[in-house]
mmCIF file of C-alpha atoms in Angstrom:
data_model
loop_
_atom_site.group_PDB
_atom_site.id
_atom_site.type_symbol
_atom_site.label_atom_id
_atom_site.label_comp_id
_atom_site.label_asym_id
_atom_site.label_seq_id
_atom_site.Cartn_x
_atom_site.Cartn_y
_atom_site.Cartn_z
ATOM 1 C CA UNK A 1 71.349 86.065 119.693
ATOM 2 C CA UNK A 2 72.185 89.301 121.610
ATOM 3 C CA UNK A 3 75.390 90.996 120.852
ATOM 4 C CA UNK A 4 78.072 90.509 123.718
ATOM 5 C CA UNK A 5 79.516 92.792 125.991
ATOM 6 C CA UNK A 6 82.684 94.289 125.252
ATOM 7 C CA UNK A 7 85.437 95.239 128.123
ATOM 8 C CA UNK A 8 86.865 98.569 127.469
ATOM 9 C CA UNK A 9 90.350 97.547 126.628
ATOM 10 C CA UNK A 10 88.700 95.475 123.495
ATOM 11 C CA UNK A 11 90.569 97.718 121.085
ATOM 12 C CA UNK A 12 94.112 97.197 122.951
ATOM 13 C CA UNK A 13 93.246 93.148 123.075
ATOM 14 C CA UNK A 14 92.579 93.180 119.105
ATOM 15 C CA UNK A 15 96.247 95.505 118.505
ATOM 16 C CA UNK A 16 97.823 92.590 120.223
ATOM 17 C CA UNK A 17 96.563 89.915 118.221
ATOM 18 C CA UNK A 18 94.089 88.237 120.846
ATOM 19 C CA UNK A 19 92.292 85.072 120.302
ATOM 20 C CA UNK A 20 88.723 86.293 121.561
ATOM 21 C CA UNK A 21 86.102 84.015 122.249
ATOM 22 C CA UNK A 22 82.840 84.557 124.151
ATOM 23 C CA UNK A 23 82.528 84.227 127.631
ATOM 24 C CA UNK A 24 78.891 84.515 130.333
ATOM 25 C CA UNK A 25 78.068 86.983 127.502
ATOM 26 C CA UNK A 26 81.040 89.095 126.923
ATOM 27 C CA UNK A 27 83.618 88.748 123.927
ATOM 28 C CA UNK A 28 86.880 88.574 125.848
ATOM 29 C CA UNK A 29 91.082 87.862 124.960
ATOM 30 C CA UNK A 30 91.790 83.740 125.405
ATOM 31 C CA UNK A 31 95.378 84.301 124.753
ATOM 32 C CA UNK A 32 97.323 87.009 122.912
ATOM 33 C CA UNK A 33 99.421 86.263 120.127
ATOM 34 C CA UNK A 34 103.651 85.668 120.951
ATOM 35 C CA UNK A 35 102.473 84.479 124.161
ATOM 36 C CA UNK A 36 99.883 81.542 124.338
ATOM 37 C CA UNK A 37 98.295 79.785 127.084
ATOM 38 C CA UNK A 38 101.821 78.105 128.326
ATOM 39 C CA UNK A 39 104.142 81.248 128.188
ATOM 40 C CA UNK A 40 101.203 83.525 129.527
ATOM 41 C CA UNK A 41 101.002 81.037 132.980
ATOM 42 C CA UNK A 42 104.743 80.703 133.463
ATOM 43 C CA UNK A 43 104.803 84.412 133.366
ATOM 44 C CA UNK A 44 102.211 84.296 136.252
ATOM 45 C CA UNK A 45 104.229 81.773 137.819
ATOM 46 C CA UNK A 46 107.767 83.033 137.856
ATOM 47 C CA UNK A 47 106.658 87.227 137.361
ATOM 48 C CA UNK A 48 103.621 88.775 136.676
ATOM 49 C CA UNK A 49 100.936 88.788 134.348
ATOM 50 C CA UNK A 50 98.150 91.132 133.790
ATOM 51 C CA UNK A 51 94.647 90.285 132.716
ATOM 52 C CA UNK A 52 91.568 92.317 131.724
ATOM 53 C CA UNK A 53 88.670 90.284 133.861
ATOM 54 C CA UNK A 54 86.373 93.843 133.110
ATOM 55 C CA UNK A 55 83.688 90.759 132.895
ATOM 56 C CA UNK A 56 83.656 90.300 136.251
ATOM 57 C CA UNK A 57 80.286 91.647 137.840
ATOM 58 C CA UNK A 58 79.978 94.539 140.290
ATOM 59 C CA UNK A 59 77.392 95.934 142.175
ATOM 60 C CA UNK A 60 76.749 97.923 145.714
ATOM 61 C CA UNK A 61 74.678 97.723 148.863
ATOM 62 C CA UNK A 62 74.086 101.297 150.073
ATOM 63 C CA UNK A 63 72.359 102.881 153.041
ATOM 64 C CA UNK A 64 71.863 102.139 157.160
ATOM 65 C CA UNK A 65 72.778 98.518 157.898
ATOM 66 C CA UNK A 66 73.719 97.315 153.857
ATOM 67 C CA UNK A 67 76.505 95.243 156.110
ATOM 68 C CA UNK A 68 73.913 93.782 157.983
ATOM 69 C CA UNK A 69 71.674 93.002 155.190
ATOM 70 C CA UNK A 70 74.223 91.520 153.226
ATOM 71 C CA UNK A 71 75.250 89.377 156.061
ATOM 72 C CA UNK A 72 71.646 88.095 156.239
ATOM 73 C CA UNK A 73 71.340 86.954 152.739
ATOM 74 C CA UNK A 74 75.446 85.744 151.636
ATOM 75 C CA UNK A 75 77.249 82.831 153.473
ATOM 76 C CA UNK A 76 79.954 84.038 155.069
ATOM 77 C CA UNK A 77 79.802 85.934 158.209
ATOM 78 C CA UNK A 78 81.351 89.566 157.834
ATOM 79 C CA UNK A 79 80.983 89.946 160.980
ATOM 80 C CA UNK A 80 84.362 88.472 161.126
ATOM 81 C CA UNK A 81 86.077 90.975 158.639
ATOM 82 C CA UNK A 82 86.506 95.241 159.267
ATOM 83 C CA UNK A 83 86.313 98.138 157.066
ATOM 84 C CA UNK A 84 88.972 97.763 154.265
ATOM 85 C CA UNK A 85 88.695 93.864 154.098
ATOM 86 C CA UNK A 86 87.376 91.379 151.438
ATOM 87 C CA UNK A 87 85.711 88.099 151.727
ATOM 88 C CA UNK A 88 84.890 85.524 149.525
ATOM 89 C CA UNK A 89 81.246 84.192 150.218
ATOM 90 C CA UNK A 90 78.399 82.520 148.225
ATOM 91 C CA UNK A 91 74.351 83.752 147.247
ATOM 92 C CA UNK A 92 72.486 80.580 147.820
ATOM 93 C CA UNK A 93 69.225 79.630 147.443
ATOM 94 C CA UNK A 94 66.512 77.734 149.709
ATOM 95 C CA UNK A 95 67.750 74.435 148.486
ATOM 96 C CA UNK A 96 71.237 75.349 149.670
ATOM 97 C CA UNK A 97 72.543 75.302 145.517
ATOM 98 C CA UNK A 98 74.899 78.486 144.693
ATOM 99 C CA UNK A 99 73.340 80.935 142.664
ATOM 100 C CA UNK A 100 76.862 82.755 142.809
ATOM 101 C CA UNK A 101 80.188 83.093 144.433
ATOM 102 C CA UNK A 102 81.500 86.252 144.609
ATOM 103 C CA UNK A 103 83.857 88.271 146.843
ATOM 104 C CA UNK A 104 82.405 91.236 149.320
ATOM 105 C CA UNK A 105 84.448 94.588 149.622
ATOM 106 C CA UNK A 106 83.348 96.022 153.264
ATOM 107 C CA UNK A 107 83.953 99.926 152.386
ATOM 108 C CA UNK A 108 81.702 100.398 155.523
ATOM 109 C CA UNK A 109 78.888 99.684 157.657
ATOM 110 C CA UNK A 110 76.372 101.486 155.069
ATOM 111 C CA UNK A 111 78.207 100.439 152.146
ATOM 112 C CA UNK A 112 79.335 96.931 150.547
ATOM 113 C CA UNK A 113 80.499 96.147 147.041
ATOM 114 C CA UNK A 114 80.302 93.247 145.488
ATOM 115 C CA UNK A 115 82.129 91.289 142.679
ATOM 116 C CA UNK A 116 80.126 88.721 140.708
ATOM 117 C CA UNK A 117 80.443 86.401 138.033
ATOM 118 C CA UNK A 118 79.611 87.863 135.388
ATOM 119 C CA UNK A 119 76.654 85.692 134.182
ATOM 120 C CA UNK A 120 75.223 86.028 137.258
ATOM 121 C CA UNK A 121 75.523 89.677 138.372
ATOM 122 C CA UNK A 122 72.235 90.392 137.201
ATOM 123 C CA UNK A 123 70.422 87.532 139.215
ATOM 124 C CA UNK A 124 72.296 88.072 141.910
ATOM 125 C CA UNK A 125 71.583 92.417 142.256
ATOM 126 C CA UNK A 126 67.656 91.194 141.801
ATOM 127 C CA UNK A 127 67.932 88.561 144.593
ATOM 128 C CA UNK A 128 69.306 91.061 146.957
ATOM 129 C CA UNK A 129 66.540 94.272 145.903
ATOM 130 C CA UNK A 130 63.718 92.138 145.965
ATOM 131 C CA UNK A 131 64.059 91.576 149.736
ATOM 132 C CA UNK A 132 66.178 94.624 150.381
ATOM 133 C CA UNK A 133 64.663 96.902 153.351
ATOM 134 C CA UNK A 134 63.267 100.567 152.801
ATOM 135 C CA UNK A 135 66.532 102.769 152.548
ATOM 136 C CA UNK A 136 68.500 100.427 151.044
ATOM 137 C CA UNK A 137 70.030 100.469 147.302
ATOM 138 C CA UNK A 138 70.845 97.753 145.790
ATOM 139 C CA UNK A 139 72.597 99.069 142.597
ATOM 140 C CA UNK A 140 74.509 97.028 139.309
ATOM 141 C CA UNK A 141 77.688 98.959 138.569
ATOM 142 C CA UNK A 142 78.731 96.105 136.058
ATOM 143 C CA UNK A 143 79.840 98.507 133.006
ATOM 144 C CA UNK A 144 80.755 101.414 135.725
ATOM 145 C CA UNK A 145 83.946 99.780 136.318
ATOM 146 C CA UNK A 146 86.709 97.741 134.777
ATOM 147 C CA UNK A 147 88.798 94.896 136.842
ATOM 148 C CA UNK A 148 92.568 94.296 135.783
ATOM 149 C CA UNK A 149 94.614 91.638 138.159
ATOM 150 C CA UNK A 150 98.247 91.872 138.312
ATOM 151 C CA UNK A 151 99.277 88.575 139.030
ATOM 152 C CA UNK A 152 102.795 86.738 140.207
ATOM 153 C CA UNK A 153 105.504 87.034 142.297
ATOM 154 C CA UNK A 154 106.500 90.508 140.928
ATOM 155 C CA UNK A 155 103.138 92.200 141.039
ATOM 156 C CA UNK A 156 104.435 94.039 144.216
ATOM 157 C CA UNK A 157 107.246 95.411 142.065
ATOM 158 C CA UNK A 158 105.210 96.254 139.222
ATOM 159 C CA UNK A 159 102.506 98.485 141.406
ATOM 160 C CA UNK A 160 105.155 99.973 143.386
ATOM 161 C CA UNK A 161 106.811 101.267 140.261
ATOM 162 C CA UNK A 162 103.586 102.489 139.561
ATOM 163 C CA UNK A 163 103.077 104.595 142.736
ATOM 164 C CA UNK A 164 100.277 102.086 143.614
ATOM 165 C CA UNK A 165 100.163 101.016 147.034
ATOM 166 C CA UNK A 166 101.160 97.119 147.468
ATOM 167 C CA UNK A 167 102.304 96.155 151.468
ATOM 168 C CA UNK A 168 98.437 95.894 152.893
ATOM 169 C CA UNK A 169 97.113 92.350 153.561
ATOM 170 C CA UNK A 170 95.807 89.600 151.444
ATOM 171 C CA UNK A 171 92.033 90.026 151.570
ATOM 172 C CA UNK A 172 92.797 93.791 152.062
ATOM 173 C CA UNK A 173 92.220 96.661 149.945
ATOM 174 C CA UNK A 174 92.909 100.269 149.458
ATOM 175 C CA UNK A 175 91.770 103.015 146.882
ATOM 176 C CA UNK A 176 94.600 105.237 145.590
ATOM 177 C CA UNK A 177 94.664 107.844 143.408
ATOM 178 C CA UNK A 178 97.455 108.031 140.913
ATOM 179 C CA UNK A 179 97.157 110.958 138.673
ATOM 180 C CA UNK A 180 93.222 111.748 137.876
ATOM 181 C CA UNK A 181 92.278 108.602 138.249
ATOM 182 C CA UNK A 182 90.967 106.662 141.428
ATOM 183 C CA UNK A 183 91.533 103.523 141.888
ATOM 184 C CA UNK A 184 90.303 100.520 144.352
ATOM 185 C CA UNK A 185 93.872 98.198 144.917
ATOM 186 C CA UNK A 186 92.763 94.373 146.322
ATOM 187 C CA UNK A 187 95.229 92.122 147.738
ATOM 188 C CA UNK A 188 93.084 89.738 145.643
ATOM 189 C CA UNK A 189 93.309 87.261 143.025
ATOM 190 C CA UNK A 190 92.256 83.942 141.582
ATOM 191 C CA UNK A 191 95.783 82.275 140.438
ATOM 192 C CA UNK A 192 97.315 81.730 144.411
ATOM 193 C CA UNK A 193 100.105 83.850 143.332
ATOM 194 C CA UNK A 194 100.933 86.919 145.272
ATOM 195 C CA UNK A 195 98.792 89.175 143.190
ATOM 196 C CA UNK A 196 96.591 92.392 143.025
ATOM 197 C CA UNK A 197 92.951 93.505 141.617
ATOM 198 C CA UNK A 198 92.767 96.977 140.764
ATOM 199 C CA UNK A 199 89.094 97.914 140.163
ATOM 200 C CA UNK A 200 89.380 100.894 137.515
ATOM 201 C CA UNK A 201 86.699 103.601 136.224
ATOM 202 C CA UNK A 202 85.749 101.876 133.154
ATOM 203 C CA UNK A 203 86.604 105.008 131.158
ATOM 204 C CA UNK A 204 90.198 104.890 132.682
ATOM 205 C CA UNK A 205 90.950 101.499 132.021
ATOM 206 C CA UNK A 206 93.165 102.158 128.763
ATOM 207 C CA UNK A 207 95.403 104.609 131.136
ATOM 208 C CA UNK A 208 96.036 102.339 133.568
ATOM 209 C CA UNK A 209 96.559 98.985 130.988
ATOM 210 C CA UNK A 210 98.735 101.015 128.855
ATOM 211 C CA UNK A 211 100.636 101.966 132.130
ATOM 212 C CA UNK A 212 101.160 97.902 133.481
ATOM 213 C CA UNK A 213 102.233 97.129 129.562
ATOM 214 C CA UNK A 214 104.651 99.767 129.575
ATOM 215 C CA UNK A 215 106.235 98.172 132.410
ATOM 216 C CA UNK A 216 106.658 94.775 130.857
ATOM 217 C CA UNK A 217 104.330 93.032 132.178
ATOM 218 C CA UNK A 218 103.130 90.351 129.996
ATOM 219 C CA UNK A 219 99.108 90.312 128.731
ATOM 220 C CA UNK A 220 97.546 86.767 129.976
ATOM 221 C CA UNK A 221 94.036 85.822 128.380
ATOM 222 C CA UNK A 222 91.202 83.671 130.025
ATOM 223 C CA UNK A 223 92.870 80.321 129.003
ATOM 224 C CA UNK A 224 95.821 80.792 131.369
ATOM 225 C CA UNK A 225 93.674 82.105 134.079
ATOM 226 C CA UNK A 226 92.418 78.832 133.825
ATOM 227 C CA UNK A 227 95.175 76.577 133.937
ATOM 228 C CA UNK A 228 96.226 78.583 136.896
ATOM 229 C CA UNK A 229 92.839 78.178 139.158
ATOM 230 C CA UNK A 230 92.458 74.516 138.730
ATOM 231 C CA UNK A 231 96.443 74.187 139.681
ATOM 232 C CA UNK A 232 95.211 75.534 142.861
ATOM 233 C CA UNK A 233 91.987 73.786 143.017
ATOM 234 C CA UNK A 234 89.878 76.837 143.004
ATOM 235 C CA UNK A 235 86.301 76.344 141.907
ATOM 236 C CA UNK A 236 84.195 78.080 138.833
ATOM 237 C CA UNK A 237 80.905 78.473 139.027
ATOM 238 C CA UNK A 238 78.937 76.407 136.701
ATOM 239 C CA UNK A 239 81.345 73.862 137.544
ATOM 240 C CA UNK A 240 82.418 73.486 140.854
ATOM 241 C CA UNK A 241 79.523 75.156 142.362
ATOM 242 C CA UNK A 242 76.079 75.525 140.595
ATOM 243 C CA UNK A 243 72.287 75.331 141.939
ATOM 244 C CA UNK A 244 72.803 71.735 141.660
ATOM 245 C CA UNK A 245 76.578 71.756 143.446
ATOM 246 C CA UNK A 246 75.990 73.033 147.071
ATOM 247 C CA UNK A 247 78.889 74.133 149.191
ATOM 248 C CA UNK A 248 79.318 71.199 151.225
ATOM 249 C CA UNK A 249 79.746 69.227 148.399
ATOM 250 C CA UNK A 250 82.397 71.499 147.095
ATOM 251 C CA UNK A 251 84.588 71.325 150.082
ATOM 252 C CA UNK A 252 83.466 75.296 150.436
ATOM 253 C CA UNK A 253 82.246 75.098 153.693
ATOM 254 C CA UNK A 254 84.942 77.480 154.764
ATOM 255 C CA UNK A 255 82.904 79.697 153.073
ATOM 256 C CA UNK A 256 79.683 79.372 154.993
ATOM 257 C CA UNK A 257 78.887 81.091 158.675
ATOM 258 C CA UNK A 258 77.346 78.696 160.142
ATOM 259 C CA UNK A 259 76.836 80.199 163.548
ATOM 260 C CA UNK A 260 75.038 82.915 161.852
ATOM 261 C CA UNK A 261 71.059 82.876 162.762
ATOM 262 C CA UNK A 262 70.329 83.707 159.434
ATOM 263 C CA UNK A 263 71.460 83.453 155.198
ATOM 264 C CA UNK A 264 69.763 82.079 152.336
ATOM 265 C CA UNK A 265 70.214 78.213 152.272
ATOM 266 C CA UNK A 266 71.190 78.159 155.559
ATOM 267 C CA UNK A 267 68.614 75.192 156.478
ATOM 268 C CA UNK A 268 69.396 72.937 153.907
ATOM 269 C CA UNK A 269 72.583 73.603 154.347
ATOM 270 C CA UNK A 270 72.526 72.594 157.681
ATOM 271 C CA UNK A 271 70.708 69.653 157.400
ATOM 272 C CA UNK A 272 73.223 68.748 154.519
ATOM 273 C CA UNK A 273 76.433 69.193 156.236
ATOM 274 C CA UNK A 274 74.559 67.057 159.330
ATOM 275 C CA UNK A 275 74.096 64.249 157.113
ATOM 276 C CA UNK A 276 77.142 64.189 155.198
ATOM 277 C CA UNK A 277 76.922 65.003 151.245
ATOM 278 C CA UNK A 278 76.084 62.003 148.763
ATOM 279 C CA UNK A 279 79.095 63.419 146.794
ATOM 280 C CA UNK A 280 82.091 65.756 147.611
ATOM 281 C CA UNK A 281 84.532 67.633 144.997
ATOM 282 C CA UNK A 282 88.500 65.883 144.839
ATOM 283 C CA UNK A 283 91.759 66.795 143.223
ATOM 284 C CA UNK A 284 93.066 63.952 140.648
ATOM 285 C CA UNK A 285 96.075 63.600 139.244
ATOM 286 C CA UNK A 286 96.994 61.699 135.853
ATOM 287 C CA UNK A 287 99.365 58.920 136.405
ATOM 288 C CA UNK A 288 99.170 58.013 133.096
ATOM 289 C CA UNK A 289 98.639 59.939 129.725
ATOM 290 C CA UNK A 290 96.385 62.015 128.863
ATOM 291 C CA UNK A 291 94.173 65.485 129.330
ATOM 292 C CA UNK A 292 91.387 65.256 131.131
ATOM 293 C CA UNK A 293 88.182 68.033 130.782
ATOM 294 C CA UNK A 294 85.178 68.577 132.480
ATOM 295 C CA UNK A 295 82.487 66.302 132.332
ATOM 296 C CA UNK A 296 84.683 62.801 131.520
ATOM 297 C CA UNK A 297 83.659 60.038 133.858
ATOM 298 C CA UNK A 298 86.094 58.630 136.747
ATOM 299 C CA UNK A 299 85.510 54.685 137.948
ATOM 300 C CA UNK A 300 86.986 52.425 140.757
ATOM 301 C CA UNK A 301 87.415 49.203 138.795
ATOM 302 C CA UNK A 302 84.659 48.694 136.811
ATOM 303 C CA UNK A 303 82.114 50.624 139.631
ATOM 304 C CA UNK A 304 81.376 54.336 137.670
ATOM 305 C CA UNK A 305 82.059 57.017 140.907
ATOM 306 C CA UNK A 306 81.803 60.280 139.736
ATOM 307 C CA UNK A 307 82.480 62.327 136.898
ATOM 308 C CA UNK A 308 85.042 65.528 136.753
ATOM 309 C CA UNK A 309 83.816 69.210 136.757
ATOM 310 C CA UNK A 310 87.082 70.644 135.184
ATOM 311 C CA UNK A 311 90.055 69.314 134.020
ATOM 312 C CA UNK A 312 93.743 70.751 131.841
ATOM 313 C CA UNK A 313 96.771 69.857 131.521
ATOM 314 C CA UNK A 314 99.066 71.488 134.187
ATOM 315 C CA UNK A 315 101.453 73.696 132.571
ATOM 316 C CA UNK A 316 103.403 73.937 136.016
ATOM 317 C CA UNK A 317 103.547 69.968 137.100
ATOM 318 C CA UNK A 318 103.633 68.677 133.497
ATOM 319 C CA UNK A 319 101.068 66.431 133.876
ATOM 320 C CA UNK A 320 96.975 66.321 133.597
ATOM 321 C CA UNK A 321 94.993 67.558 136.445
ATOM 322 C CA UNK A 322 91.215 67.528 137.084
ATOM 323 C CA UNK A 323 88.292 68.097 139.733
ATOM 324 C CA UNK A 324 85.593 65.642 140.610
ATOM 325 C CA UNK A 325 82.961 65.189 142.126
ATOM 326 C CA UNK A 326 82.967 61.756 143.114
ATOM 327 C CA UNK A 327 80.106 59.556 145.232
ATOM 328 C CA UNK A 328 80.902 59.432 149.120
ATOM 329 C CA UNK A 329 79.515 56.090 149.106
ATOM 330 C CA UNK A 330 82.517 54.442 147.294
ATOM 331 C CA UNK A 331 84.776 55.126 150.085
ATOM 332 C CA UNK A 332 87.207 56.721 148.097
ATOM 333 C CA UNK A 333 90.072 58.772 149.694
ATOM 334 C CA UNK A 334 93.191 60.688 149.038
ATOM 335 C CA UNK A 335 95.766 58.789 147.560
ATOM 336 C CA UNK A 336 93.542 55.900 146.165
ATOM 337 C CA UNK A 337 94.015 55.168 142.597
ATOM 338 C CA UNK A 338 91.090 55.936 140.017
ATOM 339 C CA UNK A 339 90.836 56.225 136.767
ATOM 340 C CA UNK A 340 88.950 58.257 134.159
ATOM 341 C CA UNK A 341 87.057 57.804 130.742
ATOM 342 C CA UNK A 342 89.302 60.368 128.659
ATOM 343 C CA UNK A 343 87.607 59.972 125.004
ATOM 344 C CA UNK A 344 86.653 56.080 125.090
ATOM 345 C CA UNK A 345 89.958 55.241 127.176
ATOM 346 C CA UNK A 346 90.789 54.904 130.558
ATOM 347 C CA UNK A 347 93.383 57.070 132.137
ATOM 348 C CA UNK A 348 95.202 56.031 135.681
ATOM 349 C CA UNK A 349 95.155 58.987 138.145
ATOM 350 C CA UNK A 350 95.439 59.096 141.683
ATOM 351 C CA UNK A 351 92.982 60.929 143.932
ATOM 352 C CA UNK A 352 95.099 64.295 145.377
ATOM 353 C CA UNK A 353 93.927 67.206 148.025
ATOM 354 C CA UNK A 354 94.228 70.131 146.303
ATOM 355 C CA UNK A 355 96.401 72.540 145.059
ATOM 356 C CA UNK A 356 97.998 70.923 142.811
ATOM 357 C CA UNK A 357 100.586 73.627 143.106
ATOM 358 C CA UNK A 358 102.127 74.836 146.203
ATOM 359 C CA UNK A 359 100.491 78.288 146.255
ATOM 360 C CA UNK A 360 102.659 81.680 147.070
ATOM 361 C CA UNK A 361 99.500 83.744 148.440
ATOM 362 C CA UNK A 362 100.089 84.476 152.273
#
């Protein structure tokens, strides 16, 4: 077994007690110690939270027409987006499953950076170079940088006590340069609380931490960051979206340009969406105890429908929450009652359109 990746705030994680754990290859904070999963997503909730995603991939499309290019191979159509804006989009393959999801950072017409998952950066930076045209660069900056999100309603606050700038869009960004050290600021984030990314010189990422923890902000591990997604619905790949999970079946059709002549999938994708998906990803929420997790199966009556791709307890509503991905044959709609296998016993829940959770992100 190969040794995992470290972020470079691993030192400050262990001096404040983290439970670490490994995650897509990297050995990363779960929840810090005098905080927990609960405390660390009410923070996120009613202030701010930081977290250390340094995980998170990155890579960049350089050279004449990388905008272009990328728009040929990734879902979404950034066309529809202008220097300084992000865009959430998917790397597909010919059978229309997601290799990746990721979010595209259009610095300009000749250059595009990319953020990954992190278990996928790799496949996804060979995808792109192996069909990548003759003055193109395709390059994998995934140690180069480090990723912290400020997350909650007081993340403005936070930054702007920091000199960072905070009043551009969401789905905006900005690079700053606060002292020495440059930074990338994205009106980003993956909780639906106003929130911001700042993408950090890996060898300046103690500065900056040491800077968001001296203003009180409170350290939030992966377990939190958790909770908070599936409040809102959002998916993970490897669970919401894999090669076997295609985008219509997530509900992440939003996602796909499908006026565009040209992207990877876009055929089977097409032909997909034209004959409706034999399964499509719902909200449910528990109506009776208990905490559902991924992989639990969900029936109508005694008919098995589905089977749920993530599931928590919601720290916010109080009660358990899970995805699904449930058959389109059984007719089932929002607001009909379900129920799932939780551990040998069945569970009442009621099928829900996500978020769970009113979101604050505008």
């Amino acid at each position: 077994m190969s040794a995992l990746f470290r972020s470079p705030l691993h030192e400050r994680h262990v001096a404040l007690g983290a439970k670490l754990a490994a995650f897509s290859g990297w050995e990363m904070p779960l929840e810090y110690a005098g905080g927990g999963v609960l405390k660390e997503h009410a923070a996120v909730r009613e202030s701010a939270g930081v977290f250390d995603v340094s995980h998170l991939g990155k890579a960049r499309v350089r050279g004449a027409g990388a905008a272009a290019f990328v728009n040929s191979c990734l879902t979404n159509d950034l066309g529809r987006i202008h220097p300084g804006k992000a865009q959430y989009t998917l790397c597909c393959d010919e059978t229309g499953g997601v290799v990746d999801d990721l979010i595209a950072y259009l610095f300009a017409d000749d250059d595009v950076f990319l953020i990954p998952n992190a278990a996928n950066t790799a496949e996804v930076v060979r995808r792109l170079a192996a069909v990548a045209p003759a003055g193109l660069t395709v390059t994998d900056e995934h140690q180069a940088y480090a990723i912290l999100a400020v997350q909650g309603p007081s993340s403005a606050d936070v930054l702007g006590k920091l000199g960072l700038p905070t009043d551009h869009d969401y789905m905006s960004f900005t690079t700053s340069t606060p002292g020495d050290t440059e930074l990338i600021v994205c009106r980003t984030g993956y909780t639906g609380e106003h929130g911001y990314e700042l993408v950090v010189p890996w060898d300046d990422a103690e500065v900056v931490w040491d800077a968001i923890a001296a203003a009180g902000v409170r350290p939030c591990g992966l377990g939190a960051r958790d909770t908070l997604r599936t409040e809102m619905g959002y998916p993970l790949h490897g669970q919401e979206l894999s090669l076997e999970i295609s985008p219509v079946q997530a509900r992440s059709g939003w996602a796909v340009g499908w006026s565009k002549p040209a992207f990877w999938g876009r055929e089977a994708l097409l032909a997909e969406k034209a004959q409706g998906p034999r399964r499509v990803l719902r909200g449910l929420e528990l109506t009776g105890r208990g905490i559902p997790r991924g992989h639990m199966q969900v029936y109508a009556g005694e008919q098995l429908i589905g089977g749920t791709t993530s599931g928590t307890f919601s720290p916010t509503k109080k009660v358990g929450i899970a995805l699904a991905l449930i058959d389109t044959a059984a007719g089932v709609t929002d607001g009909d009652d379900v129920e799932i296998d939780v551990r040998g016993r069945r569970v009442a829940a009621k099928v829900v359109k996500p978020p769970f959770v009113q979101p604050s992100v505008r």
